[in-house]
XYZ file of C-alpha atoms in Angstrom:
323
model
C 17.994 -9.666 -30.608
C 16.128 -6.350 -30.760
C 16.324 -4.593 -34.098
C 15.749 -0.939 -34.910
C 12.671 0.399 -36.689
C 15.130 1.152 -39.514
C 15.622 -2.600 -39.963
C 11.913 -3.492 -40.041
C 9.676 -4.716 -42.848
C 7.560 -1.579 -42.411
C 10.635 0.595 -42.981
C 11.447 -1.379 -46.119
C 7.953 -0.638 -47.459
C 8.382 3.039 -46.614
C 11.736 3.254 -48.413
C 10.303 1.508 -51.464
C 7.462 4.048 -51.514
C 10.187 6.703 -51.896
C 11.525 4.894 -54.958
C 14.470 3.243 -53.198
C 15.758 -0.222 -54.089
C 15.648 -2.214 -50.854
C 16.953 -5.692 -50.027
C 15.982 -7.891 -47.092
C 17.875 -11.051 -46.175
C 18.227 -13.238 -43.095
C 20.171 -16.254 -41.916
C 21.148 -18.117 -38.762
C 21.138 -15.410 -36.091
C 21.240 -12.433 -38.440
C 19.110 -10.292 -40.716
C 19.424 -7.054 -42.612
C 17.580 -4.404 -44.559
C 19.914 -2.766 -47.083
C 19.181 0.274 -49.237
C 20.944 0.791 -52.570
C 22.227 4.372 -52.516
C 23.775 6.204 -55.478
C 26.537 8.840 -55.523
C 28.393 10.641 -58.350
C 31.223 8.115 -57.897
C 29.001 5.053 -57.983
C 26.755 3.254 -55.541
C 26.863 1.601 -52.131
C 24.593 -0.439 -49.874
C 23.477 1.129 -46.603
C 22.075 -0.820 -43.643
C 20.675 1.847 -41.271
C 21.259 0.728 -37.664
C 22.000 -2.741 -38.982
C 22.624 -5.513 -39.677
C 20.959 -7.205 -36.722
C 22.977 -10.122 -35.338
C 22.891 -12.187 -32.142
C 26.679 -12.222 -31.776
C 29.915 -11.344 -33.558
C 29.995 -14.627 -35.471
C 26.499 -13.979 -36.846
C 27.530 -10.420 -37.689
C 30.389 -11.822 -39.756
C 27.946 -14.009 -41.677
C 25.699 -11.005 -42.307
C 28.675 -9.052 -43.640
C 29.557 -11.904 -45.995
C 26.001 -11.849 -47.360
C 26.117 -8.066 -47.725
C 29.432 -8.209 -49.585
C 28.032 -10.789 -51.994
C 24.934 -8.655 -52.551
C 27.064 -5.559 -53.142
C 29.115 -7.351 -55.791
C 25.952 -8.568 -57.503
C 24.538 -5.029 -57.521
C 27.771 -3.345 -58.600
C 28.040 -1.435 -55.315
C 31.514 -0.315 -54.248
C 31.066 -0.761 -50.504
C 28.584 -1.470 -47.728
C 27.930 1.029 -44.922
C 26.798 -0.635 -41.697
C 25.769 0.466 -38.193
C 25.626 -2.683 -36.020
C 23.805 -1.300 -32.980
C 22.046 -4.530 -31.971
C 25.139 -6.730 -31.529
C 27.098 -7.027 -28.276
C 30.623 -6.134 -29.369
C 32.348 -6.339 -25.993
C 34.685 -3.805 -24.353
C 36.597 -2.968 -27.553
C 34.097 -2.607 -30.419
C 36.640 -0.848 -32.638
C 38.935 -3.872 -32.554
C 36.038 -6.255 -33.198
C 34.718 -4.308 -36.177
C 38.189 -3.759 -37.618
C 38.801 -7.484 -37.284
C 35.761 -8.114 -39.457
C 37.311 -6.068 -42.267
C 35.407 -2.856 -41.560
C 36.854 0.661 -41.647
C 35.365 3.674 -39.877
C 33.165 5.734 -42.176
C 34.120 9.407 -42.651
C 30.839 10.484 -41.071
C 28.108 8.846 -38.995
C 24.829 8.663 -40.898
C 22.578 7.965 -37.898
C 23.297 9.422 -34.431
C 25.969 7.501 -32.523
C 24.572 8.721 -29.194
C 20.953 8.463 -28.141
C 18.906 8.901 -24.970
C 16.633 6.120 -23.734
C 13.954 5.893 -21.070
C 12.959 2.603 -19.420
C 9.206 2.082 -19.809
C 9.146 -1.081 -17.686
C 9.142 1.180 -14.604
C 5.772 2.069 -13.128
C 4.317 5.445 -14.069
C 5.216 7.088 -10.766
C 8.863 6.079 -11.211
C 8.923 7.425 -14.770
C 7.517 10.760 -13.600
C 9.862 10.899 -10.600
C 12.855 10.635 -12.932
C 11.859 13.767 -14.827
C 12.720 17.362 -14.137
C 10.030 18.786 -11.841
C 8.941 21.282 -14.518
C 8.178 18.463 -16.957
C 6.311 16.463 -14.331
C 4.203 19.420 -13.189
C 3.315 20.453 -16.741
C 2.112 16.927 -17.497
C -0.082 16.902 -14.402
C -1.470 20.441 -14.606
C -1.518 21.754 -18.182
C -5.133 20.627 -18.613
C -6.068 23.501 -16.305
C -5.039 25.878 -19.115
C -7.353 24.254 -21.653
C -4.738 22.017 -23.272
C -5.750 18.492 -24.253
C -3.908 15.656 -25.967
C -4.973 13.275 -28.700
C -3.347 10.520 -30.700
C -4.170 9.801 -34.317
C -3.754 6.925 -36.734
C -5.097 8.959 -39.652
C -2.201 9.585 -42.075
C -3.902 12.780 -43.289
C -3.226 14.363 -39.894
C 0.460 14.563 -40.801
C -0.505 17.933 -42.316
C -0.780 19.339 -38.773
C 2.825 18.460 -37.996
C 4.013 19.665 -41.400
C 2.530 23.104 -40.778
C 4.410 23.454 -37.493
C 7.641 22.177 -39.056
C 7.390 24.816 -41.795
C 7.119 27.527 -39.140
C 10.119 26.192 -37.205
C 12.229 25.996 -40.366
C 11.466 29.623 -41.186
C 12.330 31.054 -37.766
C 15.276 28.839 -36.791
C 18.403 27.321 -38.282
C 16.609 24.034 -38.809
C 16.043 21.884 -41.870
C 13.136 19.469 -41.531
C 12.572 16.389 -43.629
C 10.646 17.193 -46.794
C 6.856 17.144 -46.861
C 7.009 14.313 -49.385
C 9.223 12.214 -47.095
C 7.004 12.655 -44.034
C 3.812 12.198 -46.035
C 5.102 8.865 -47.348
C 6.183 7.920 -43.819
C 2.692 8.565 -42.480
C 0.920 6.785 -45.326
C 3.065 3.642 -45.147
C 4.076 3.348 -41.490
C 0.866 4.364 -39.694
C -1.368 1.727 -41.374
C 1.330 -0.866 -40.576
C 1.202 0.046 -36.879
C 4.777 1.347 -37.083
C 4.036 5.048 -36.521
C 1.573 7.233 -34.654
C 0.718 10.926 -34.464
C 0.265 12.846 -31.214
C -1.394 16.266 -31.089
C -1.705 18.891 -28.351
C -4.712 21.208 -28.636
C -5.664 24.461 -26.950
C -9.439 24.782 -26.769
C -9.647 22.355 -29.701
C -7.010 24.005 -31.914
C -3.712 22.146 -32.542
C -0.686 23.860 -30.978
C 1.919 21.050 -31.117
C 2.345 17.692 -32.825
C 4.759 14.777 -32.948
C 5.256 11.642 -35.029
C 6.604 8.485 -33.426
C 8.148 5.445 -35.095
C 7.220 2.221 -33.324
C 8.332 -1.386 -33.011
C 6.838 -3.903 -30.576
C 9.546 -2.979 -28.029
C 10.477 0.641 -28.722
C 8.872 4.001 -29.462
C 11.077 6.548 -31.225
C 10.552 10.290 -30.765
C 11.041 10.988 -34.460
C 9.638 14.383 -35.520
C 7.992 17.140 -33.493
C 7.191 20.846 -33.639
C 4.959 23.401 -31.936
C 3.167 26.656 -32.673
C 5.420 29.539 -31.647
C 2.405 31.695 -30.731
C 1.720 29.488 -27.707
C 5.316 28.672 -26.804
C 4.862 29.886 -23.204
C 2.521 26.958 -22.583
C 5.397 24.516 -23.289
C 2.886 22.013 -24.653
C 5.680 20.030 -26.290
C 6.854 18.806 -22.881
C 3.631 17.101 -21.714
C 3.130 15.931 -25.301
C 6.317 13.849 -24.964
C 5.161 12.460 -21.611
C 1.852 11.451 -23.186
C 3.774 9.654 -25.933
C 5.753 7.787 -23.275
C 2.703 6.731 -21.287
C 0.865 5.643 -24.424
C 3.864 3.495 -25.380
C 4.013 1.977 -21.897
C 0.314 1.090 -22.010
C 0.895 -0.526 -25.422
C 3.514 -2.825 -23.873
C 6.637 -1.185 -25.272
C 9.751 -1.412 -23.122
C 11.741 1.696 -24.022
C 11.374 5.224 -25.357
C 14.153 6.345 -27.693
C 14.721 10.101 -27.894
C 16.748 9.463 -31.097
C 19.978 11.337 -31.024
C 21.710 13.592 -28.511
C 24.962 15.526 -28.501
C 27.764 14.743 -26.015
C 27.163 16.433 -22.665
C 30.695 17.869 -22.691
C 30.064 19.760 -25.951
C 27.883 22.737 -24.899
C 28.367 24.462 -28.265
C 27.181 21.478 -30.308
C 24.328 22.364 -32.668
C 22.139 19.792 -30.903
C 23.022 20.946 -27.368
C 19.767 22.770 -26.632
C 17.495 20.042 -27.908
C 19.654 17.418 -26.175
C 19.117 19.153 -22.817
C 15.391 19.010 -23.525
C 15.569 15.271 -24.214
C 17.612 14.554 -21.091
C 15.136 16.482 -18.914
C 12.744 13.520 -18.980
C 15.153 11.206 -17.159
C 16.697 8.122 -18.687
C 20.162 7.070 -19.745
C 22.631 7.547 -22.584
C 23.355 4.801 -25.107
C 26.480 4.908 -27.279
C 26.637 3.103 -30.618
C 29.774 2.247 -32.624
C 28.758 4.605 -35.438
C 28.903 4.032 -39.193
C 31.486 1.634 -40.660
C 32.317 0.693 -44.237
C 32.967 -2.720 -45.737
C 34.951 -2.026 -48.939
C 34.026 -4.297 -51.837
C 35.831 -2.357 -54.560
C 38.734 -0.966 -52.518
C 39.955 1.367 -55.256
C 36.586 3.081 -55.609
C 36.057 3.188 -51.848
C 39.412 4.941 -51.475
C 38.461 7.365 -54.261
C 35.190 8.124 -52.494
C 37.024 8.865 -49.235
C 39.488 11.158 -51.002
C 36.706 13.038 -52.800
C 34.888 13.585 -49.530
C 38.005 14.891 -47.778
C 38.626 17.312 -50.637
C 35.037 18.511 -50.482
C 35.121 18.927 -46.701
C 38.327 20.953 -47.034
C 37.094 23.083 -49.917
C 33.711 24.088 -48.511
C 35.010 25.851 -45.341
C 37.757 27.523 -47.396
C 35.220 28.768 -49.930
C 32.987 30.042 -47.155
C 35.943 31.883 -45.603
C 36.850 33.457 -48.947
C 33.286 34.616 -49.545
C 33.120 36.077 -46.052
C 36.373 37.976 -46.635
C 35.165 39.680 -49.819
C 31.566 40.213 -48.767
C 28.297 38.989 -50.321
């Protein structure tokens, strides 16, 4: 069974560095990393892209262990995202049969875009849009070079670009503190790596990957708007792919895309960018809840529905009367 970076020991260390309470357990054919999250109505356990289980029976055992842990910790429910278990043609029926109910919102993306790194390099390049392929092969002629870094301090390069993107676009990046902790815990553990594009020695784009032995995740990236016509971010991604292939990884995860039939989705533009490198779509079952205290779980769901109803109405009222 192949587990996500979000279910790894390195991720547990990262979350603990942020002050989170993290639990790790395993049994016959299953394992999980669970984070104790707090809300105004109480707390819950969250297993990001987990638990990991070899089959449905093992998933049931993992859920039993999670329920017991939740009771011991006073958590009202467990939120799970079982992406690594084969659930068959009707995953909704399988998960419902295990006592799970669909969460009101998916925490992690339920659609992602993968690229097979077991192909040879020529096949990987052939699957890309011609623009991406040609940029990778020829951008060096414009003075652009590419480097990778395992120095956590170099996260400052990416942070600078992310600040610029946040200011000029409707985009909210992870906090500096979050990404700094990610670099300082994951990079030394071999679970993350920085990639930097430079023009005549000056950084113009950067990206941070999250890595497991099998998978590289395209996690965070940004570029200098001054040199946007160079499109350095495109060959930067290809370099990340080839580096992962040479390291023996089997797949490159673009980490979240919007549905192709939703052109107005807020991720639509970036999703087109991700799909331009070739690959295939992977659909996950999304986030599901295992109620432990059913009364409080119901109260949480009601409070969220009221909030989701009130916020658009408030926005509409403010728009009607002006700023």
